[in-house]
PDB file of C-alpha atoms in Angstrom:
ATOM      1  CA  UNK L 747       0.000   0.000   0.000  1.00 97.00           C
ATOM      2  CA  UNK L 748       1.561   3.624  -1.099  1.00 97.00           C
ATOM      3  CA  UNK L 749       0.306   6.869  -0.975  1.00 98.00           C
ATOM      4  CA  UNK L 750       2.040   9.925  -2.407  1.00 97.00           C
ATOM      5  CA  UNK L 751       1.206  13.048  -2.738  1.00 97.00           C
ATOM      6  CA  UNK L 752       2.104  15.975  -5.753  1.00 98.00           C
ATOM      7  CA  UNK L 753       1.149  19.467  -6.613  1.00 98.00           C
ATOM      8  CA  UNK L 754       2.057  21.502  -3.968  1.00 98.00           C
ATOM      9  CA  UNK L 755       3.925  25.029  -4.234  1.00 98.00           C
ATOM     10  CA  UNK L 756       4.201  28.578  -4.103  1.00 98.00           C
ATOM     11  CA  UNK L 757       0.812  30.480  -4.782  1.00 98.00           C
ATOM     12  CA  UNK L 758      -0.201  33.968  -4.350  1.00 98.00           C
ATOM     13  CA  UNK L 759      -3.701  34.711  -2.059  1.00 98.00           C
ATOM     14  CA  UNK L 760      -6.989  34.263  -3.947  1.00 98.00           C
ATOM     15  CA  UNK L 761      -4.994  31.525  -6.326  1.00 98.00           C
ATOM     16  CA  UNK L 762      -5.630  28.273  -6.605  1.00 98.00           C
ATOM     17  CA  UNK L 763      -3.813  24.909  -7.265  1.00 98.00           C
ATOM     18  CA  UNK L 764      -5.059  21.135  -7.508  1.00 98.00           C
ATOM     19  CA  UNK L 765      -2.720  18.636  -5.378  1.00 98.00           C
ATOM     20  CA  UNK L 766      -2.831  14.848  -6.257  1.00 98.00           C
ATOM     21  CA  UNK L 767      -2.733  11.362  -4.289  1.00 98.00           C
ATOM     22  CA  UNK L 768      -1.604   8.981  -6.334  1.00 98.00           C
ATOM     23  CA  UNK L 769      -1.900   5.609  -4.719  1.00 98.00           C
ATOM     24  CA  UNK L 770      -1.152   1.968  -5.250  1.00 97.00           C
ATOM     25  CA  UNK L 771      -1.692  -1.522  -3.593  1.00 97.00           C
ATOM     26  CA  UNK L 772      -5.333  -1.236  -3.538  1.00 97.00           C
ATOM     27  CA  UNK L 773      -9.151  -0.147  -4.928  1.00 96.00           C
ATOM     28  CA  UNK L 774     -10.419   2.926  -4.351  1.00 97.00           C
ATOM     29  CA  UNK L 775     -13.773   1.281  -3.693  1.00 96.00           C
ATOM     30  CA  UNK L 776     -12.935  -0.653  -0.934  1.00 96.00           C
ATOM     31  CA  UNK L 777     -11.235   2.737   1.436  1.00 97.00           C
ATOM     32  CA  UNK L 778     -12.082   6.281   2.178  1.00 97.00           C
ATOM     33  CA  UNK L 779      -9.287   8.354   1.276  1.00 98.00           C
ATOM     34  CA  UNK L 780      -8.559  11.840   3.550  1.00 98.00           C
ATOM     35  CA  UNK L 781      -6.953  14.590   2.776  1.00 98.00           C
ATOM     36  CA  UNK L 782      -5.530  16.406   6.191  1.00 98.00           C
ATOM     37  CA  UNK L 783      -2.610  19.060   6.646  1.00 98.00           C
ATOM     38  CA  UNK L 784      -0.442  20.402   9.242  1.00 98.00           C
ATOM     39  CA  UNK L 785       1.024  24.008   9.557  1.00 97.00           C
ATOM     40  CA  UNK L 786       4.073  24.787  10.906  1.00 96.00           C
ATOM     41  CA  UNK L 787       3.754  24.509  15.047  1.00 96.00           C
ATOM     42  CA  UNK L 788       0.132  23.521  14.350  1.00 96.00           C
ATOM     43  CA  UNK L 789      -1.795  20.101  15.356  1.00 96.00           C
ATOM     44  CA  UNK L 790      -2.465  18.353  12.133  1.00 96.00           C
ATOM     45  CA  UNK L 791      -6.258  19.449  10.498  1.00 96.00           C
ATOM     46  CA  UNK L 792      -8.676  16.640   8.814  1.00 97.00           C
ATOM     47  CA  UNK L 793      -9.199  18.998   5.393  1.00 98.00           C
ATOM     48  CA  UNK L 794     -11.513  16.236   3.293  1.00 98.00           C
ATOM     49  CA  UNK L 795     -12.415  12.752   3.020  1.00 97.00           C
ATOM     50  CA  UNK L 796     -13.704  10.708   0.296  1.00 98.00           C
ATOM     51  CA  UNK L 797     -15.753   7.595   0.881  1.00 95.00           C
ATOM     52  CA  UNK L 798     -15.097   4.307  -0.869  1.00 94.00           C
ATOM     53  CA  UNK L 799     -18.067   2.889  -2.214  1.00 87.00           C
ATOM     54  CA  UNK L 800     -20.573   6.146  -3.321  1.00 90.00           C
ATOM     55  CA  UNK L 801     -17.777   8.800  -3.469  1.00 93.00           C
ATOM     56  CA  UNK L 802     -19.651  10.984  -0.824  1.00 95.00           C
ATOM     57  CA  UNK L 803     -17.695  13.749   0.100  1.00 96.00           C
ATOM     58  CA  UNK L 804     -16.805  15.277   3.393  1.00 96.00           C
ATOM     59  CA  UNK L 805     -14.818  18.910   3.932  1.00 97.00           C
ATOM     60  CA  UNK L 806     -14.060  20.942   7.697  1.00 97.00           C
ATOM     61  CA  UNK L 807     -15.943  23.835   7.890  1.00 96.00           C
ATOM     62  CA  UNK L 808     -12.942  26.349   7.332  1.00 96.00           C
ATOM     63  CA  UNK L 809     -12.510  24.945   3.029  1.00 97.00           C
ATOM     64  CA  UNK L 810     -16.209  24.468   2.384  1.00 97.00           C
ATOM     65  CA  UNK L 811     -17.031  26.381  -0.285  1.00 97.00           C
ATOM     66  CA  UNK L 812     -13.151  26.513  -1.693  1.00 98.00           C
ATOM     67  CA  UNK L 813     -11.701  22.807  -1.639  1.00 98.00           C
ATOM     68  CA  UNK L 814     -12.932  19.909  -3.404  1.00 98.00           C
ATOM     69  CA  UNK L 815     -12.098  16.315  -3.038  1.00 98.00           C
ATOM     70  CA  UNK L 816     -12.967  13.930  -5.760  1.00 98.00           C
ATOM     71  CA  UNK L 817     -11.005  11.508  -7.399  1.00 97.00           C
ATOM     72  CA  UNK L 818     -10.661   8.653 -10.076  1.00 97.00           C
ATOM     73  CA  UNK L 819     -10.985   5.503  -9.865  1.00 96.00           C
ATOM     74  CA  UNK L 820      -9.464   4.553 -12.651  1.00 95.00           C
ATOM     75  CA  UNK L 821      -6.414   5.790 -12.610  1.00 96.00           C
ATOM     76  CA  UNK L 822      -6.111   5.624  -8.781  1.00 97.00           C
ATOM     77  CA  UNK L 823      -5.807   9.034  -8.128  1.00 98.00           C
ATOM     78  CA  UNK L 824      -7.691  11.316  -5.480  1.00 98.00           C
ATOM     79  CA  UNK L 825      -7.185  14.985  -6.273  1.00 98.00           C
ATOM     80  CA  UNK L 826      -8.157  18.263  -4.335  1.00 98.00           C
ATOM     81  CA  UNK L 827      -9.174  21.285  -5.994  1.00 98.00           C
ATOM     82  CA  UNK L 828      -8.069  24.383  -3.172  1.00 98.00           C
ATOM     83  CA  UNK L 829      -9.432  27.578  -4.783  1.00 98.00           C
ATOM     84  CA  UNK L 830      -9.510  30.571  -3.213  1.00 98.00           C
ATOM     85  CA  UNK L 831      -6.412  30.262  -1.421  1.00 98.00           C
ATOM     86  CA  UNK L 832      -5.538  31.945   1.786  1.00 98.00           C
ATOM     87  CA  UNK L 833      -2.687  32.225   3.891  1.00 97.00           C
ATOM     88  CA  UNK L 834      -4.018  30.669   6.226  1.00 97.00           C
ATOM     89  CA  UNK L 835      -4.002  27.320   4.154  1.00 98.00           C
ATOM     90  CA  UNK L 836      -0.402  27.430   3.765  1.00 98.00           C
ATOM     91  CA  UNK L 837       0.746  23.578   5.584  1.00 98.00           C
ATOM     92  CA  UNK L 838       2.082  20.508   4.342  1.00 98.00           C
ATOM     93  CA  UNK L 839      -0.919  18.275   3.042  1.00 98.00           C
ATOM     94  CA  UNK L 840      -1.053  14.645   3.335  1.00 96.00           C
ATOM     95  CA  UNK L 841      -3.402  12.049   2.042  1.00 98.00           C
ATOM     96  CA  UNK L 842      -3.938   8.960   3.854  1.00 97.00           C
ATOM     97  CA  UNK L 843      -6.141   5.798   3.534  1.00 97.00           C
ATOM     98  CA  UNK L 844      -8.897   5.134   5.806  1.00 95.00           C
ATOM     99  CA  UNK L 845      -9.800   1.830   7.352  1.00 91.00           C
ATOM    100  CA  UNK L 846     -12.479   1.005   5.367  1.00 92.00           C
ATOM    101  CA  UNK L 847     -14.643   2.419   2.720  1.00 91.00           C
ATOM    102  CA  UNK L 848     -16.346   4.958   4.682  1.00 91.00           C
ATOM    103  CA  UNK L 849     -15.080   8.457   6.265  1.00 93.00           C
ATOM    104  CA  UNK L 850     -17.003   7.994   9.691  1.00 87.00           C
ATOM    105  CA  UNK L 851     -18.080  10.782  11.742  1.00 88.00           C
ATOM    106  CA  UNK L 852     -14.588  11.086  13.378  1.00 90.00           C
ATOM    107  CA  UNK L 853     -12.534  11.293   9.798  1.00 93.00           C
ATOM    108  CA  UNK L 854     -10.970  14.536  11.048  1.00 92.00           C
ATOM    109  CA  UNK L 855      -8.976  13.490  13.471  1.00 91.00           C
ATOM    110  CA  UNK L 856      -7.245  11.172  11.228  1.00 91.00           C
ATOM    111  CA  UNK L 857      -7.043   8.535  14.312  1.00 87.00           C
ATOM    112  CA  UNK L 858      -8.586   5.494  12.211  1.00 88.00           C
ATOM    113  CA  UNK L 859      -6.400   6.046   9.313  1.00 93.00           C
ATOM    114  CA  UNK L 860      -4.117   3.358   8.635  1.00 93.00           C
ATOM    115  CA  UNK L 861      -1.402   4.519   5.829  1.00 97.00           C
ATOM    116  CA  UNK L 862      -0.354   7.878   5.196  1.00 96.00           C
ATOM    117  CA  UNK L 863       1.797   9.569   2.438  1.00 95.00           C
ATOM    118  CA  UNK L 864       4.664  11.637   2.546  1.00 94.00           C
ATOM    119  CA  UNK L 865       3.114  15.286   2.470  1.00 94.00           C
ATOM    120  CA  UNK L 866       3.345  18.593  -0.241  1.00 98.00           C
ATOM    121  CA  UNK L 867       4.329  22.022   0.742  1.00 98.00           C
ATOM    122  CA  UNK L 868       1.559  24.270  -0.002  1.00 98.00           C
ATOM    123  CA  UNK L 869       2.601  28.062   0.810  1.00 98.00           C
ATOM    124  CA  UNK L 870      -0.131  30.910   0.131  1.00 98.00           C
ATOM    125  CA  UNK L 871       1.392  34.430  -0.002  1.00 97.00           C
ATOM    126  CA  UNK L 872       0.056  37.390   0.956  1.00 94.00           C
TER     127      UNK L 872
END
């Protein structure tokens, strides 16, 4: 099981950019797949979560509106769309496989997931 994500970088405030988890080793129908990030000196933040089976989405309260989290199943990607960006959102961004195929009501805390990926710098200027 691998997870890696791509597509982080340098972005001015009100930007946008559309990172990428790329994994292998299994379906995308049988996990959830979460999207979470961590700012420097920060606790880590549950950002979205993708559920196996239906592809319902999930998303904290502070992205609604400017992230999206979809993904293909195809290909075995999982991408999210950050529009909007602040500087606020600037972290390193991880994606990370959940137990099983649904998010769950405690998804945020990224607790129940069981791999992870190396993270992508995302830094929002101001």
């Amino acid at each position: 099981v691998q997870l890696q994500a791509s597509g982080g970088g340098l972005v001015q405030a009100g930007g946008s950019l559309r990172l990428s988890c790329a994994v292998s080793g299994f379906s995308l129908v049988n996990y959830s797949i979460g999207w979470f990030r961590q700012a420097s000196g920060k606790e880590r933040e549950g950002v979205a979560c993708i559920d196996g089976a239906r592809g319902s989405s999930f998303s904290t309260d502070s992205v609604k509106g400017r992230f999206t989290i979809s993904r293909d199943i195809a290909s075995g990607a999982v991408f999210l769309q950050m529009n909007t960006l602040q500087p606020e959102d600037t972290a390193n961004y991880f994606c990370a496989r959940g137990p099983r195929w649904k998010c769950g009501r405690r998804w945020e805390t990224g607790g129940g997931m069981d791999h992870w990926g190396k993270g992508t710098l995302v830094t929002v200027s101001s």
